[in-house]
Amino acid sequence: ENEQAMAVLDAITVAIGDEANGALRELGARALAEYVRYALKQVPMGSATETSHGLKSALRRLLALARHPSAYRRIGFCLALRRVFKELRDDEGLVDLCALDAAEHALGCLRAADKDPPALGTADAADAALAQVEKVIIHWLQHHRHSPTRNRLLLPSKQRSAFAGGASDFGQWLVRVA
């Protein structure tokens, strides 16, 4: 991993989780989406197996914010997830690798928001982030209706870091945590 790229990601992550400045959280979310857009240009479309270390690191850092004890970091996670998923939605491999994992983290964030003061809006932000992930999954299924890879999320994949069994594993997890 490039030290300079990691320093940029560190700064973006700090901005996303800023406790005092909502505008800085929003700027961090936009910066992470831009970083992801740039990283995607470095990898051929649909080749998730060749995903850059910088992109993987950005996604890991983003998902780590979902369960942070600080409500502000979770709000930053929600803002960034919505923006990042707009960048990922057209890459078949990344949708397959990330969508179910992102949905799990957004649901975890929503669950954690139950303890936050309602005025913070953490629950609303988590709901909007989850809706964005759902929108990406639906977009993928609708736009690839006739593609042999349409059902890719339903099938097992050892490349996924979470829910390797696909939508079936995700459904079982939902039943367990409900």
XYZ file of C-alpha atoms in Angstrom:
178
model
C 0.000 0.000 0.000
C 1.259 3.427 -0.937
C 2.063 5.530 2.145
C 0.772 8.724 0.565
C -2.506 7.100 -0.445
C -2.933 5.724 3.069
C -2.249 9.192 4.512
C -4.975 10.591 2.254
C -7.363 7.850 3.394
C -6.486 8.571 7.029
C -7.322 12.252 6.541
C -10.570 11.408 4.743
C -11.571 8.973 7.498
C -10.905 11.594 10.172
C -13.013 14.102 8.229
C -15.864 11.610 7.789
C -15.976 11.050 11.548
C -15.578 14.644 12.690
C -17.687 15.189 15.794
C -18.050 18.946 15.572
C -18.443 19.801 11.911
C -21.173 18.306 9.735
C -19.855 20.103 6.663
C -16.485 18.419 7.160
C -18.208 15.015 7.382
C -19.958 15.763 4.094
C -16.685 16.899 2.515
C -15.018 13.693 3.728
C -17.836 11.631 2.201
C -17.414 13.411 -1.140
C -13.632 12.985 -0.959
C -13.963 9.245 -0.301
C -16.345 8.884 -3.244
C -13.830 10.726 -5.419
C -11.030 8.483 -4.150
C -13.122 5.405 -4.996
C -13.920 6.828 -8.447
C -10.198 7.277 -9.090
C -9.348 3.809 -7.739
C -12.008 2.246 -9.986
C -10.338 3.784 -13.011
C -7.199 1.836 -12.128
C -9.010 -1.530 -12.318
C -10.763 -3.017 -15.365
C -14.583 -2.983 -15.076
C -16.004 -6.127 -13.489
C -12.651 -7.517 -12.398
C -13.124 -7.473 -8.655
C -10.369 -10.036 -8.231
C -7.938 -7.318 -9.349
C -9.329 -4.652 -7.031
C -6.605 -2.253 -5.951
C -5.283 -2.288 -2.400
C -6.262 1.368 -2.079
C -9.866 0.618 -2.957
C -10.013 -2.329 -0.571
C -8.494 -0.209 2.166
C -10.985 2.597 1.529
C -13.917 0.188 1.746
C -12.553 -1.489 4.909
C -12.097 1.885 6.583
C -15.576 2.958 5.561
C -17.247 -0.194 6.862
C -15.308 0.044 10.135
C -17.060 3.341 10.876
C -20.486 1.662 10.805
C -20.203 0.195 14.286
C -18.087 2.872 15.901
C -19.365 3.966 19.336
C -19.435 7.596 18.162
C -22.755 8.500 16.572
C -20.987 11.145 14.501
C -18.690 8.574 12.925
C -21.692 6.399 12.128
C -23.408 9.406 10.529
C -20.241 9.972 8.507
C -20.322 6.306 7.506
C -23.869 6.748 6.226
C -23.026 9.864 4.236
C -19.960 8.238 2.707
C -21.657 4.911 1.978
C -24.376 6.654 -0.002
C -21.832 8.524 -2.098
C -19.450 5.591 -2.549
C -22.189 3.220 -3.651
C -23.148 5.608 -6.427
C -19.635 5.004 -7.757
C -19.717 1.221 -7.301
C -23.128 0.502 -8.771
C -21.972 -0.194 -12.321
C -19.141 -2.560 -11.469
C -20.516 -6.098 -11.387
C -17.639 -7.526 -9.390
C -17.718 -4.833 -6.723
C -21.483 -4.978 -6.331
C -21.117 -8.714 -5.816
C -18.264 -8.321 -3.327
C -19.583 -5.356 -1.361
C -23.365 -5.047 -1.495
C -24.345 -7.656 1.082
C -21.494 -6.659 3.388
C -22.491 -2.991 3.116
C -26.121 -3.886 3.836
C -25.019 -5.782 6.963
C -22.984 -2.797 8.165
C -25.796 -0.341 7.418
C -28.190 -2.535 9.410
C -25.660 -2.667 12.263
C -25.427 1.108 12.141
C -29.216 1.350 12.232
C -29.304 -0.934 15.249
C -26.641 1.139 17.045
C -28.595 4.322 16.228
C -31.339 3.085 18.542
C -29.195 4.275 21.480
C -28.507 7.700 19.981
C -30.562 10.808 20.691
C -33.210 11.100 17.943
C -32.215 14.718 17.257
C -28.849 13.543 15.860
C -30.600 11.838 12.956
C -28.384 8.746 13.016
C -31.325 6.417 12.404
C -32.509 8.474 9.428
C -28.990 8.556 7.998
C -28.592 4.779 8.438
C -31.979 4.206 6.826
C -30.955 6.348 3.838
C -27.641 4.468 3.534
C -29.433 1.131 3.609
C -31.866 2.430 0.989
C -28.900 3.369 -1.242
C -27.463 -0.154 -0.983
C -30.897 -1.587 -1.764
C -31.187 0.785 -4.731
C -27.826 -0.401 -6.086
C -28.853 -4.057 -5.782
C -32.183 -3.387 -7.518
C -30.426 -1.290 -10.188
C -28.041 -4.149 -10.823
C -30.790 -6.758 -11.076
C -32.939 -4.618 -13.380
C -30.170 -3.489 -15.726
C -28.700 -6.941 -16.063
C -31.995 -8.747 -16.509
C -30.774 -10.782 -19.475
C -27.197 -11.182 -18.328
C -25.932 -14.579 -17.166
C -24.412 -12.787 -14.157
C -27.748 -11.331 -13.005
C -28.110 -13.786 -10.159
C -24.515 -13.448 -9.038
C -25.508 -12.111 -5.613
C -27.644 -15.177 -5.059
C -24.815 -17.617 -5.687
C -21.947 -18.590 -3.378
C -18.628 -16.812 -3.927
C -15.401 -17.378 -2.025
C -14.244 -13.890 -3.021
C -16.768 -12.178 -0.730
C -15.469 -11.243 2.692
C -18.973 -11.635 4.128
C -21.874 -13.851 3.122
C -19.827 -16.144 0.888
C -22.986 -18.201 0.418
C -24.717 -15.264 -1.250
C -28.196 -13.966 -0.578
C -29.099 -17.203 1.209
C -26.426 -16.580 3.861
C -27.543 -12.968 4.128
C -31.161 -14.047 4.662
C -30.133 -16.526 7.346
C -28.109 -13.840 9.077
C -31.101 -11.476 9.001
C -33.296 -14.099 10.660
C -30.674 -14.721 13.384
C -30.228 -11.060 14.282
C -33.882 -10.108 14.111
